[in-house]
Amino acid sequence: MCGIIAHAGADDAVGTLIDGLERLEYRGYDSAGIAVQNGSGIAVHKRAGDVSEVREEIQTAASSGDVGIGHTRWSTHGPPTDENAHPHTTDTDNVAVVHNGIIENHAELREFLADEGYEFTSDTDTEVIPHLVEHFRKEESETIVAFRRAVEELEGSYAIAALVRDEGRVYAARAGSPLVLGLDDDQYYLASDIPAFIEHTRDVVYLEDGDVVVLEPNEAQIFDENGLSVERSGECVDWNPEDVGKGAFDHYMLKEIHNQSSSLSKTIRGRVDPDNGRVALEELDAEILDGVENVHLVACGTSYHAALFGARMLTDAGVRARVFRASEYAKMAGPTTEGTLVIPVTQSGETADTLSALRTATERGATTVTVTNVVGSTAAREADESVFIRAGPEIGVAATKTFTSQVVTLILLSQKIAAELPNATTREDLPELLAALEQVPTHIDQVVETSRAADLASRLLEYDAYFFIGRGMSRPVALEGALKFKEITYEHAEGFASGQLKHGPLALVTSQTPVFGLFTGDEAEKTITNAKEAQTRGAEIIGIGPENGPGAAESDAYLRVPDTHPVCQNLLANVQLQLVSYHTAKQLDRSIDKPRNLAKSVTVQ
Ligand code: F6R
């Protein structure tokens, strides 16, 4: 949560910083601010509200400067007020700092600094940092030494960027929060995530924990945790500037729903061989599976639902697999052994709960293979191996295309694991499944072009609550459908295993609670029966199923998906549910790309 950006280069930093912050708003949008070096010192503009509001203020104040830092906030310490907005400065305005993360020892540092006479004006943990830098500058002749000493005092997680009055450079550090360096001839960028500067450069360096960076308009220097100057290898990311814009769409979410055919094509490319019934995951060294006895998948939110899907594929193949909510995993007494393969599933690769589960697994000697979208992410770097879902950047806070790519990656990974483990076997119908997977991108286009979700949404606005039911592999889709719906419509929605409805939740069913029935996959018939039990109690049934599926006649409204392999039907049904959530939220005039209280990358536990 929170996004930071810094720029040093010949061009004016202000526009670059604000544009970059807009691309980072998925990380938080409670307040925003920038600080730039200009002739008269450090100019700071910040306020509660989203980036567009700071843009207006800056355009009015017409600040400029070639070196600057910026921040968009998801509040942790202190409410979203102007005072708590970053950058935070010293009372002398000598130092300005932006920060993503949590400073755990901020209370002790604040007490120490207050005793030294420093005055605080915000509730944030961050405000200790500019004062610490200022404090050590009084003792050191070089700012870099003072900055490093300040950083050494910090406990917790942080990505920090700082400006110091009359110095045309940015000082930055990372420990536990993401920070990427972008290089473009004589322009340099630092940001929490690549979309912030992708329109300027695709050449990036993923910084390591403990790194300190000094950016100047014509130079970027990296120092390791021992203070030694280091070269870090860079890479060219396979993302395009168009990937991070809205294009002709009203919302990122709608764009990302529509783009699923192309993102999924990238996920699948080169990995399936239907003729020989084989899966190729080039980045996974099969030897890593030697000695694996069981599999744990750990994840949060939407990624947890993808993990449920993956676990079902694994158990169907005879692999002992369990799914854990990542936030529960670390403290669980010893479910992990050296024979356990732990698969953290995380789009961002930065979710604190999932990283904590990954670290627990590593401590207990397990083998770890992360499934993630972000190549240089912390999860990718800390796991023994990574399998990338290749979905491209996702900006909408509500995950859509990354869920689809996660599920398909896990389907492929499950079969790879099953092929390697002694007591497991790949699916008998694997050639047919792989052939069907290759068709899914085309089928997604068909769903998106023909969906009647928008018409349906207009009838859905007045109900009390919304239920989603599914069985077997359609259960994770029901859970995901409900999560997406509540996340962006702010209406009450719950997903259930359809067989569980009559064991409690049926008490909630009335004519005011429509039930979405996932009539897809191998177990559709039973879900139809369960849906009819709700219909008998007055609920409207919205079926989602294949063209001529038996559920069509039993439903009050029916959203169709192409009649393909049962496993793939579930992926297509999920696209219909994404569209239902989107159109309902739109008609309710919700903040679709930035739902209230939520941020995309949840870097606190
Ligand atoms: C919901 C959503 C969240 C994330 C969750 C995990 O639409 O996006 O539930 O799925 O915060 O995030 P990652 O996958 O980055 O670990």
PDB file of C-alpha atoms in Angstrom, residues 139-395:
ATOM      1  CA  GLU A 139      26.788  15.136  12.888  1.00  0.00           C
ATOM      2  CA  GLU A 140      27.976  14.170   9.410  1.00  0.00           C
ATOM      3  CA  SER A 141      29.530  16.208   6.639  1.00  0.00           C
ATOM      4  CA  GLU A 142      28.108  14.009   3.875  1.00  0.00           C
ATOM      5  CA  THR A 143      24.359  13.650   3.471  1.00  0.00           C
ATOM      6  CA  ILE A 144      24.673  10.078   2.183  1.00  0.00           C
ATOM      7  CA  VAL A 145      26.243   9.065   5.509  1.00  0.00           C
ATOM      8  CA  ALA A 146      23.521  10.881   7.453  1.00  0.00           C
ATOM      9  CA  PHE A 147      20.836   9.248   5.301  1.00  0.00           C
ATOM     10  CA  ARG A 148      22.340   5.822   5.820  1.00  0.00           C
ATOM     11  CA  ARG A 149      22.542   6.344   9.581  1.00  0.00           C
ATOM     12  CA  ALA A 150      18.901   7.402   9.615  1.00  0.00           C
ATOM     13  CA  VAL A 151      17.893   4.312   7.665  1.00  0.00           C
ATOM     14  CA  GLU A 152      19.850   2.086  10.043  1.00  0.00           C
ATOM     15  CA  GLU A 153      17.642   3.317  12.891  1.00  0.00           C
ATOM     16  CA  LEU A 154      14.454   2.138  11.176  1.00  0.00           C
ATOM     17  CA  GLU A 155      12.746  -1.133  12.040  1.00  0.00           C
ATOM     18  CA  GLY A 156       9.939  -2.418   9.875  1.00  0.00           C
ATOM     19  CA  SER A 157       9.437  -2.301   6.139  1.00  0.00           C
ATOM     20  CA  TYR A 158      10.115   0.631   3.930  1.00  0.00           C
ATOM     21  CA  ALA A 159      10.795   2.047   0.530  1.00  0.00           C
ATOM     22  CA  ILE A 160      11.871   5.647   1.050  1.00  0.00           C
ATOM     23  CA  ALA A 161      12.841   8.541  -1.169  1.00  0.00           C
ATOM     24  CA  ALA A 162      14.176  11.823   0.221  1.00  0.00           C
ATOM     25  CA  LEU A 163      15.153  15.276  -0.995  1.00  0.00           C
ATOM     26  CA  VAL A 164      17.593  17.513   0.861  1.00  0.00           C
ATOM     27  CA  ARG A 165      17.498  21.272   0.373  1.00  0.00           C
ATOM     28  CA  ASP A 166      19.898  22.624  -2.249  1.00  0.00           C
ATOM     29  CA  GLU A 167      21.056  19.154  -3.268  1.00  0.00           C
ATOM     30  CA  GLY A 168      19.939  18.174  -6.752  1.00  0.00           C
ATOM     31  CA  ARG A 169      19.591  14.510  -5.928  1.00  0.00           C
ATOM     32  CA  VAL A 170      17.250  11.907  -4.486  1.00  0.00           C
ATOM     33  CA  TYR A 171      18.323   9.582  -1.675  1.00  0.00           C
ATOM     34  CA  ALA A 172      16.401   6.313  -1.524  1.00  0.00           C
ATOM     35  CA  ALA A 173      16.433   3.022   0.369  1.00  0.00           C
ATOM     36  CA  ARG A 174      14.464  -0.183   0.466  1.00  0.00           C
ATOM     37  CA  ALA A 175      13.877  -2.933   2.999  1.00  0.00           C
ATOM     38  CA  GLY A 176      10.822  -5.138   2.664  1.00  0.00           C
ATOM     39  CA  SER A 177       8.807  -2.820   0.404  1.00  0.00           C
ATOM     40  CA  PRO A 178       9.197  -2.786  -3.369  1.00  0.00           C
ATOM     41  CA  LEU A 179      11.371  -0.231  -5.162  1.00  0.00           C
ATOM     42  CA  VAL A 180      12.347  -0.405  -8.826  1.00  0.00           C
ATOM     43  CA  LEU A 181      14.866   1.759 -10.646  1.00  0.00           C
ATOM     44  CA  GLY A 182      14.060   2.821 -14.216  1.00  0.00           C
ATOM     45  CA  LEU A 183      16.892   3.876 -16.536  1.00  0.00           C
ATOM     46  CA  ASP A 184      16.408   5.975 -19.642  1.00  0.00           C
ATOM     47  CA  ASP A 185      19.629   7.566 -20.988  1.00  0.00           C
ATOM     48  CA  ASP A 186      20.054  10.510 -18.662  1.00  0.00           C
ATOM     49  CA  GLN A 187      16.666  10.267 -16.953  1.00  0.00           C
ATOM     50  CA  TYR A 188      16.290   8.134 -13.844  1.00  0.00           C
ATOM     51  CA  TYR A 189      13.181   6.971 -12.041  1.00  0.00           C
ATOM     52  CA  LEU A 190      12.445   5.136  -8.826  1.00  0.00           C
ATOM     53  CA  ALA A 191       9.006   3.772  -8.062  1.00  0.00           C
ATOM     54  CA  SER A 192       7.065   1.194  -6.100  1.00  0.00           C
ATOM     55  CA  ASP A 193       6.036  -0.386  -9.383  1.00  0.00           C
ATOM     56  CA  ILE A 194       6.971  -0.220 -13.046  1.00  0.00           C
ATOM     57  CA  PRO A 195       3.711   1.262 -14.431  1.00  0.00           C
ATOM     58  CA  ALA A 196       4.728   4.544 -12.769  1.00  0.00           C
ATOM     59  CA  PHE A 197       7.424   5.119 -15.393  1.00  0.00           C
ATOM     60  CA  ILE A 198       6.694   2.598 -18.164  1.00  0.00           C
ATOM     61  CA  GLU A 199       5.868   5.367 -20.620  1.00  0.00           C
ATOM     62  CA  HIS A 200       9.485   6.574 -20.312  1.00  0.00           C
ATOM     63  CA  THR A 201      11.465   3.334 -20.096  1.00  0.00           C
ATOM     64  CA  ARG A 202      11.221  -0.444 -19.946  1.00  0.00           C
ATOM     65  CA  ASP A 203      14.790  -0.868 -18.639  1.00  0.00           C
ATOM     66  CA  VAL A 204      14.620  -1.611 -14.951  1.00  0.00           C
ATOM     67  CA  VAL A 205      16.710  -2.721 -12.015  1.00  0.00           C
ATOM     68  CA  TYR A 206      14.923  -4.448  -9.134  1.00  0.00           C
ATOM     69  CA  LEU A 207      16.611  -3.167  -6.002  1.00  0.00           C
ATOM     70  CA  GLU A 208      17.562  -5.473  -3.156  1.00  0.00           C
ATOM     71  CA  ASP A 209      16.670  -5.112   0.498  1.00  0.00           C
ATOM     72  CA  GLY A 210      19.375  -3.009   2.145  1.00  0.00           C
ATOM     73  CA  ASP A 211      20.168  -1.047  -1.019  1.00  0.00           C
ATOM     74  CA  VAL A 212      20.637   2.702  -0.847  1.00  0.00           C
ATOM     75  CA  VAL A 213      20.355   4.652  -4.096  1.00  0.00           C
ATOM     76  CA  VAL A 214      21.439   8.151  -5.018  1.00  0.00           C
ATOM     77  CA  LEU A 215      19.808   9.595  -8.151  1.00  0.00           C
ATOM     78  CA  GLU A 216      21.076  12.669  -9.900  1.00  0.00           C
ATOM     79  CA  PRO A 217      20.025  14.053 -13.270  1.00  0.00           C
ATOM     80  CA  ASN A 218      22.912  12.263 -14.985  1.00  0.00           C
ATOM     81  CA  GLU A 219      23.766   9.433 -12.641  1.00  0.00           C
ATOM     82  CA  ALA A 220      22.257   6.661 -10.542  1.00  0.00           C
ATOM     83  CA  GLN A 221      24.455   4.999  -7.924  1.00  0.00           C
ATOM     84  CA  ILE A 222      23.500   1.929  -5.901  1.00  0.00           C
ATOM     85  CA  PHE A 223      25.160   1.012  -2.603  1.00  0.00           C
ATOM     86  CA  ASP A 224      24.617  -2.342  -0.911  1.00  0.00           C
ATOM     87  CA  GLU A 225      23.866  -2.890   2.766  1.00  0.00           C
ATOM     88  CA  ASN A 226      27.577  -2.524   3.581  1.00  0.00           C
ATOM     89  CA  GLY A 227      27.736   0.844   1.875  1.00  0.00           C
ATOM     90  CA  LEU A 228      29.741  -0.489  -1.078  1.00  0.00           C
ATOM     91  CA  SER A 229      28.953   0.745  -4.563  1.00  0.00           C
ATOM     92  CA  VAL A 230      27.393  -2.131  -6.550  1.00  0.00           C
ATOM     93  CA  GLU A 231      26.196  -2.826 -10.079  1.00  0.00           C
ATOM     94  CA  ARG A 232      22.838  -4.575 -10.156  1.00  0.00           C
ATOM     95  CA  SER A 233      21.902  -6.325 -13.356  1.00  0.00           C
ATOM     96  CA  GLY A 234      18.980  -4.785 -15.186  1.00  0.00           C
ATOM     97  CA  GLU A 235      16.313  -6.198 -17.424  1.00  0.00           C
ATOM     98  CA  CYS A 236      13.959  -5.020 -20.093  1.00  0.00           C
ATOM     99  CA  VAL A 237      10.351  -5.668 -19.052  1.00  0.00           C
ATOM    100  CA  ASP A 238       7.901  -7.075 -21.519  1.00  0.00           C
ATOM    101  CA  TRP A 239       5.210  -4.474 -20.785  1.00  0.00           C
ATOM    102  CA  ASN A 240       3.964  -1.681 -23.007  1.00  0.00           C
ATOM    103  CA  PRO A 241       2.824   1.836 -22.104  1.00  0.00           C
ATOM    104  CA  GLU A 242      -0.629   0.966 -23.537  1.00  0.00           C
ATOM    105  CA  ASP A 243      -0.905  -1.775 -20.901  1.00  0.00           C
ATOM    106  CA  VAL A 244      -1.075   0.855 -18.190  1.00  0.00           C
ATOM    107  CA  GLY A 245      -3.502   3.270 -19.853  1.00  0.00           C
ATOM    108  CA  LYS A 246      -7.312   3.024 -19.947  1.00  0.00           C
ATOM    109  CA  GLY A 247      -7.401   3.304 -23.720  1.00  0.00           C
ATOM    110  CA  ALA A 248     -10.964   3.759 -24.970  1.00  0.00           C
ATOM    111  CA  PHE A 249     -12.484   2.173 -21.871  1.00  0.00           C
ATOM    112  CA  ASP A 250     -14.266   4.000 -19.067  1.00  0.00           C
ATOM    113  CA  HIS A 251     -12.415   2.013 -16.421  1.00  0.00           C
ATOM    114  CA  TYR A 252      -9.248  -0.038 -16.065  1.00  0.00           C
ATOM    115  CA  MET A 253     -11.373  -2.897 -14.810  1.00  0.00           C
ATOM    116  CA  LEU A 254     -13.436  -3.031 -18.000  1.00  0.00           C
ATOM    117  CA  LYS A 255     -10.291  -2.814 -20.105  1.00  0.00           C
ATOM    118  CA  GLU A 256      -8.703  -5.620 -18.129  1.00  0.00           C
ATOM    119  CA  ILE A 257     -11.824  -7.796 -18.449  1.00  0.00           C
ATOM    120  CA  HIS A 258     -11.793  -7.249 -22.213  1.00  0.00           C
ATOM    121  CA  ASN A 259      -8.041  -7.839 -22.477  1.00  0.00           C
ATOM    122  CA  GLN A 260      -8.218 -11.246 -20.859  1.00  0.00           C
ATOM    123  CA  SER A 261      -8.086 -13.010 -24.193  1.00  0.00           C
ATOM    124  CA  SER A 262      -4.723 -11.465 -24.987  1.00  0.00           C
ATOM    125  CA  SER A 263      -3.290 -11.736 -21.462  1.00  0.00           C
ATOM    126  CA  LEU A 264      -4.345 -15.370 -21.263  1.00  0.00           C
ATOM    127  CA  SER A 265      -2.800 -16.092 -24.667  1.00  0.00           C
ATOM    128  CA  LYS A 266       0.488 -14.894 -23.198  1.00  0.00           C
ATOM    129  CA  THR A 267      -0.002 -17.108 -20.131  1.00  0.00           C
ATOM    130  CA  ILE A 268      -0.504 -20.170 -22.309  1.00  0.00           C
ATOM    131  CA  ARG A 269       1.979 -19.442 -25.119  1.00  0.00           C
ATOM    132  CA  GLY A 270       4.565 -22.210 -25.523  1.00  0.00           C
ATOM    133  CA  ARG A 271       3.361 -24.050 -22.447  1.00  0.00           C
ATOM    134  CA  VAL A 272       0.792 -26.531 -23.811  1.00  0.00           C
ATOM    135  CA  ASP A 273       1.242 -29.391 -26.221  1.00  0.00           C
ATOM    136  CA  PRO A 274      -2.217 -30.938 -26.697  1.00  0.00           C
ATOM    137  CA  ASP A 275      -1.042 -33.437 -29.322  1.00  0.00           C
ATOM    138  CA  ASN A 276       1.278 -35.117 -26.841  1.00  0.00           C
ATOM    139  CA  GLY A 277      -0.743 -34.290 -23.739  1.00  0.00           C
ATOM    140  CA  ARG A 278       2.212 -32.415 -22.241  1.00  0.00           C
ATOM    141  CA  VAL A 279       2.684 -29.246 -20.250  1.00  0.00           C
ATOM    142  CA  ALA A 280       5.938 -27.267 -20.511  1.00  0.00           C
ATOM    143  CA  LEU A 281       6.765 -24.806 -17.757  1.00  0.00           C
ATOM    144  CA  GLU A 282      10.220 -23.822 -18.866  1.00  0.00           C
ATOM    145  CA  GLU A 283      11.097 -21.863 -15.743  1.00  0.00           C
ATOM    146  CA  LEU A 284      10.387 -24.811 -13.422  1.00  0.00           C
ATOM    147  CA  ASP A 285      13.265 -27.204 -12.961  1.00  0.00           C
ATOM    148  CA  ALA A 286      11.611 -30.635 -12.489  1.00  0.00           C
ATOM    149  CA  GLU A 287      14.315 -31.636  -9.998  1.00  0.00           C
ATOM    150  CA  ILE A 288      12.816 -29.256  -7.503  1.00  0.00           C
ATOM    151  CA  LEU A 289       9.889 -31.658  -7.184  1.00  0.00           C
ATOM    152  CA  ASP A 290      12.129 -34.549  -6.058  1.00  0.00           C
ATOM    153  CA  GLY A 291      11.022 -35.746  -2.643  1.00  0.00           C
ATOM    154  CA  VAL A 292       7.804 -33.717  -2.617  1.00  0.00           C
ATOM    155  CA  GLU A 293       5.116 -35.557  -0.648  1.00  0.00           C
ATOM    156  CA  ASN A 294       2.354 -32.986  -0.382  1.00  0.00           C
ATOM    157  CA  VAL A 295       1.464 -29.484  -1.545  1.00  0.00           C
ATOM    158  CA  HIS A 296       0.283 -26.407   0.359  1.00  0.00           C
ATOM    159  CA  LEU A 297      -1.069 -23.421  -1.515  1.00  0.00           C
ATOM    160  CA  VAL A 298      -1.047 -20.140   0.422  1.00  0.00           C
ATOM    161  CA  ALA A 299      -2.770 -16.993  -0.788  1.00  0.00           C
ATOM    162  CA  CYS A 300      -5.167 -14.131   0.000  1.00  0.00           C
ATOM    163  CA  GLY A 301      -8.381 -12.818  -1.548  1.00  0.00           C
ATOM    164  CA  THR A 302      -8.795 -13.497  -5.234  1.00  0.00           C
ATOM    165  CA  SER A 303      -5.513 -15.377  -5.335  1.00  0.00           C
ATOM    166  CA  TYR A 304      -6.895 -17.672  -2.618  1.00  0.00           C
ATOM    167  CA  HIS A 305      -9.797 -18.523  -4.910  1.00  0.00           C
ATOM    168  CA  ALA A 306      -7.370 -19.307  -7.724  1.00  0.00           C
ATOM    169  CA  ALA A 307      -5.449 -21.488  -5.245  1.00  0.00           C
ATOM    170  CA  LEU A 308      -8.658 -23.396  -4.390  1.00  0.00           C
ATOM    171  CA  PHE A 309      -9.044 -24.150  -8.066  1.00  0.00           C
ATOM    172  CA  GLY A 310      -5.422 -25.309  -8.300  1.00  0.00           C
ATOM    173  CA  ALA A 311      -5.768 -27.509  -5.211  1.00  0.00           C
ATOM    174  CA  ARG A 312      -8.792 -29.234  -6.688  1.00  0.00           C
ATOM    175  CA  MET A 313      -6.826 -29.965  -9.859  1.00  0.00           C
ATOM    176  CA  LEU A 314      -4.009 -31.403  -7.755  1.00  0.00           C
ATOM    177  CA  THR A 315      -6.201 -33.604  -5.565  1.00  0.00           C
ATOM    178  CA  ASP A 316      -8.032 -34.894  -8.634  1.00  0.00           C
ATOM    179  CA  ALA A 317      -4.599 -35.971  -9.904  1.00  0.00           C
ATOM    180  CA  GLY A 318      -3.848 -37.841  -6.681  1.00  0.00           C
ATOM    181  CA  VAL A 319      -1.596 -35.202  -5.086  1.00  0.00           C
ATOM    182  CA  ARG A 320      -2.178 -34.417  -1.407  1.00  0.00           C
ATOM    183  CA  ALA A 321      -2.928 -30.712  -1.582  1.00  0.00           C
ATOM    184  CA  ARG A 322      -4.350 -28.188   0.884  1.00  0.00           C
ATOM    185  CA  VAL A 323      -5.087 -24.487   0.616  1.00  0.00           C
ATOM    186  CA  PHE A 324      -4.429 -22.043   3.447  1.00  0.00           C
ATOM    187  CA  ARG A 325      -5.309 -18.425   3.901  1.00  0.00           C
ATOM    188  CA  ALA A 326      -1.823 -16.955   3.980  1.00  0.00           C
ATOM    189  CA  SER A 327      -2.632 -14.841   7.045  1.00  0.00           C
ATOM    190  CA  GLU A 328      -3.329 -18.009   9.059  1.00  0.00           C
ATOM    191  CA  TYR A 329      -0.336 -20.020   7.905  1.00  0.00           C
ATOM    192  CA  ALA A 330       2.611 -18.601   9.785  1.00  0.00           C
ATOM    193  CA  LYS A 331       1.279 -19.348  13.271  1.00  0.00           C
ATOM    194  CA  MET A 332      -0.127 -22.762  12.430  1.00  0.00           C
ATOM    195  CA  ALA A 333       1.798 -25.407  14.348  1.00  0.00           C
ATOM    196  CA  GLY A 334       3.894 -27.435  11.965  1.00  0.00           C
ATOM    197  CA  PRO A 335       1.734 -28.381   9.003  1.00  0.00           C
ATOM    198  CA  THR A 336       4.840 -27.935   6.840  1.00  0.00           C
ATOM    199  CA  THR A 337       7.758 -30.346   6.530  1.00  0.00           C
ATOM    200  CA  GLU A 338      10.734 -30.798   4.230  1.00  0.00           C
ATOM    201  CA  GLY A 339       8.533 -32.946   1.997  1.00  0.00           C
ATOM    202  CA  THR A 340       6.055 -30.115   1.499  1.00  0.00           C
ATOM    203  CA  LEU A 341       5.943 -28.051  -1.642  1.00  0.00           C
ATOM    204  CA  VAL A 342       4.545 -24.645  -0.695  1.00  0.00           C
ATOM    205  CA  ILE A 343       3.048 -22.589  -3.523  1.00  0.00           C
ATOM    206  CA  PRO A 344       2.413 -18.934  -2.623  1.00  0.00           C
ATOM    207  CA  VAL A 345      -0.077 -17.584  -5.158  1.00  0.00           C
ATOM    208  CA  THR A 346       0.178 -13.807  -5.361  1.00  0.00           C
ATOM    209  CA  GLN A 347      -0.433 -11.501  -8.284  1.00  0.00           C
ATOM    210  CA  SER A 348       1.706  -8.684  -6.896  1.00  0.00           C
ATOM    211  CA  GLY A 349       4.286 -10.852  -5.183  1.00  0.00           C
ATOM    212  CA  GLU A 350       4.264  -8.248  -2.392  1.00  0.00           C
ATOM    213  CA  THR A 351       1.291  -9.212  -0.185  1.00  0.00           C
ATOM    214  CA  ALA A 352       2.615  -9.164   3.380  1.00  0.00           C
ATOM    215  CA  ASP A 353       0.510 -12.116   4.586  1.00  0.00           C
ATOM    216  CA  THR A 354       1.614 -14.261   1.674  1.00  0.00           C
ATOM    217  CA  LEU A 355       5.255 -13.295   2.115  1.00  0.00           C
ATOM    218  CA  SER A 356       5.004 -14.209   5.785  1.00  0.00           C
ATOM    219  CA  ALA A 357       3.611 -17.638   4.840  1.00  0.00           C
ATOM    220  CA  LEU A 358       6.407 -18.068   2.295  1.00  0.00           C
ATOM    221  CA  ARG A 359       9.022 -17.230   4.937  1.00  0.00           C
ATOM    222  CA  THR A 360       7.454 -19.691   7.389  1.00  0.00           C
ATOM    223  CA  ALA A 361       7.626 -22.383   4.719  1.00  0.00           C
ATOM    224  CA  THR A 362      11.284 -21.605   4.032  1.00  0.00           C
ATOM    225  CA  GLU A 363      12.132 -21.692   7.750  1.00  0.00           C
ATOM    226  CA  ARG A 364      10.524 -25.121   8.018  1.00  0.00           C
ATOM    227  CA  GLY A 365      12.616 -26.489   5.179  1.00  0.00           C
ATOM    228  CA  ALA A 366       9.850 -26.730   2.590  1.00  0.00           C
ATOM    229  CA  THR A 367      10.420 -26.296  -1.125  1.00  0.00           C
ATOM    230  CA  THR A 368       8.759 -23.125  -2.409  1.00  0.00           C
ATOM    231  CA  VAL A 369       7.499 -22.259  -5.887  1.00  0.00           C
ATOM    232  CA  THR A 370       5.660 -18.972  -6.168  1.00  0.00           C
ATOM    233  CA  VAL A 371       3.004 -18.281  -8.785  1.00  0.00           C
ATOM    234  CA  THR A 372       3.091 -14.560  -9.479  1.00  0.00           C
ATOM    235  CA  ASN A 373       2.675 -11.866 -12.097  1.00  0.00           C
ATOM    236  CA  VAL A 374       5.621  -9.689 -11.150  1.00  0.00           C
ATOM    237  CA  VAL A 375       9.060 -10.864 -12.165  1.00  0.00           C
ATOM    238  CA  GLY A 376      11.172  -8.879  -9.693  1.00  0.00           C
ATOM    239  CA  SER A 377       8.714  -9.114  -6.816  1.00  0.00           C
ATOM    240  CA  THR A 378       9.742 -10.099  -3.317  1.00  0.00           C
ATOM    241  CA  ALA A 379       7.868 -13.420  -3.556  1.00  0.00           C
ATOM    242  CA  ALA A 380       9.612 -14.249  -6.824  1.00  0.00           C
ATOM    243  CA  ARG A 381      12.988 -13.479  -5.321  1.00  0.00           C
ATOM    244  CA  GLU A 382      12.481 -15.275  -2.030  1.00  0.00           C
ATOM    245  CA  ALA A 383      10.949 -18.498  -3.362  1.00  0.00           C
ATOM    246  CA  ASP A 384      13.139 -21.336  -4.604  1.00  0.00           C
ATOM    247  CA  GLU A 385      11.499 -21.055  -8.020  1.00  0.00           C
ATOM    248  CA  SER A 386       8.777 -18.993  -9.649  1.00  0.00           C
ATOM    249  CA  VAL A 387       6.210 -19.617 -12.328  1.00  0.00           C
ATOM    250  CA  PHE A 388       5.011 -16.399 -13.912  1.00  0.00           C
ATOM    251  CA  ILE A 389       1.410 -15.911 -14.950  1.00  0.00           C
ATOM    252  CA  ARG A 390       2.412 -13.344 -17.626  1.00  0.00           C
ATOM    253  CA  ALA A 391      -0.828 -11.359 -17.378  1.00  0.00           C
ATOM    254  CA  GLY A 392       0.823  -7.950 -17.817  1.00  0.00           C
ATOM    255  CA  PRO A 393       0.168  -5.029 -15.465  1.00  0.00           C
ATOM    256  CA  GLU A 394      -3.218  -4.915 -13.763  1.00  0.00           C
ATOM    257  CA  ILE A 395      -4.213  -1.448 -12.551  1.00  0.00           C
TER     258      ILE A 395
END
